[in-house]
CSV table of C-alpha atoms in Angstrom, one decimal:
chain,number,residue,atom,x,y,z
H,1,MET,CA,-46.5,-40.6,-13.7
H,2,MET,CA,-43.4,-38.9,-12.3
H,3,ALA,CA,-41.2,-41.9,-12.5
H,4,MET,CA,-38.0,-39.7,-12.5
H,5,THR,CA,-38.9,-37.7,-9.5
H,6,PHE,CA,-41.0,-39.9,-7.3
H,7,GLU,CA,-41.3,-43.7,-7.2
H,8,TYR,CA,-44.0,-45.1,-4.9
H,9,GLY,CA,-43.9,-42.1,-2.6
H,10,HIS,CA,-40.1,-42.1,-2.4
H,11,MET,CA,-37.7,-40.0,-4.4
H,12,SER,CA,-35.7,-41.9,-7.0
H,13,GLY,CA,-31.8,-41.8,-7.1
H,14,GLY,CA,-31.4,-39.1,-9.7
H,15,GLY,CA,-33.9,-36.7,-8.1
H,16,TRP,CA,-32.5,-37.2,-4.6
H,17,TRP,CA,-29.0,-36.2,-5.8
H,18,LEU,CA,-30.3,-33.2,-7.6
H,19,MET,CA,-32.2,-32.0,-4.6
H,20,MET,CA,-29.2,-32.6,-2.3
H,21,GLY,CA,-27.0,-30.6,-4.6
H,22,PHE,CA,-29.4,-27.7,-4.8
H,23,TRP,CA,-29.8,-27.4,-1.0
H,24,THR,CA,-26.0,-27.7,-0.6
H,25,ILE,CA,-25.6,-24.7,-2.9
H,26,VAL,CA,-28.3,-22.8,-1.1
H,27,ALA,CA,-26.7,-23.5,2.3
H,28,ALA,CA,-23.3,-22.4,1.0
H,29,ALA,CA,-24.8,-19.2,-0.3
H,30,ILE,CA,-26.4,-18.4,3.0
H,31,ILE,CA,-23.2,-19.1,4.9
H,32,TRP,CA,-21.2,-16.9,2.4
H,33,ALA,CA,-23.7,-14.1,2.8
H,34,ILE,CA,-23.5,-14.2,6.7
H,35,VAL,CA,-19.7,-14.3,6.7
H,36,ARG,CA,-19.6,-11.5,4.1
H,37,SER,CA,-21.9,-9.3,6.2
H,38,ILE,CA,-20.0,-9.9,9.4
H,39,ALA,CA,-16.7,-9.0,7.6
H,40,ALA,CA,-18.3,-5.8,6.1
H,41,SER,CA,-19.7,-4.7,9.4
H,42,GLY,CA,-16.4,-5.2,11.1
H,43,SER,CA,-14.5,-3.1,8.6
H,44,SER,CA,-17.0,-0.4,8.5
H,45,ALA,CA,-17.0,-0.1,12.3
H,46,SER,CA,-13.3,0.4,12.5
H,47,SER,CA,-13.2,2.9,9.6
H,48,ALA,CA,-16.1,4.8,11.1
H,49,SER,CA,-14.5,5.3,14.5
H,50,SER,CA,-13.6,8.9,15.3
H,51,PRO,CA,-10.0,10.0,15.5
H,52,ALA,CA,-8.3,10.5,18.8
H,53,PRO,CA,-9.3,13.8,20.6
H,54,PRO,CA,-6.7,16.5,20.4
H,55,SER,CA,-4.2,16.9,23.2
H,56,ALA,CA,-4.3,19.8,25.6
H,57,VAL,CA,-1.3,21.4,23.9
H,58,GLU,CA,-3.1,21.1,20.5
H,59,ILE,CA,-6.2,22.7,22.0
H,60,LEU,CA,-4.1,25.5,23.5
H,61,ALA,CA,-2.3,26.1,20.1
H,62,GLN,CA,-5.7,26.2,18.4
H,63,ARG,CA,-7.0,28.8,20.9
H,64,PHE,CA,-3.9,30.9,20.4
H,65,ALA,CA,-4.3,30.6,16.6
H,66,LYS,CA,-7.9,31.8,16.8
H,67,GLY,CA,-6.9,34.7,18.9
H,68,GLU,CA,-8.8,33.6,22.0
H,69,ILE,CA,-5.7,34.0,24.2
H,70,ASP,CA,-2.6,36.2,23.8
H,71,GLU,CA,1.0,35.1,23.5
H,72,ASP,CA,1.8,35.6,27.2
H,73,GLU,CA,-1.1,33.5,28.3
H,74,TYR,CA,-0.2,30.9,25.7
H,75,ARG,CA,3.4,30.6,26.9
H,76,ARG,CA,2.3,30.5,30.6
H,77,ARG,CA,-0.2,27.7,30.0
H,78,ARG,CA,2.2,25.8,27.8
H,79,GLU,CA,4.8,25.8,30.6
H,80,VAL,CA,2.2,24.5,33.1
H,81,LEU,CA,1.2,21.7,30.7
H,82,SER,CA,4.8,20.7,30.0
H,83,GLU,CA,5.6,20.3,33.8
């Protein structure tokens, strides 16, 4: 007979406390895993966000540096943007 675990269809005192402790540990591990995954997804989402798009002046400077526009056009467009 399993006198330590079951007694007349009911769990005895020692087995009941052991089972309660086990399920408490399981519940705590599940909660910890959920909290950990939420925290990890939050930090990865913020680090994966793209940087701010370049301003119009920065785009104009890049076009000038690449040789797409000449100096006169660069200065003229920069004046318009600064107004």
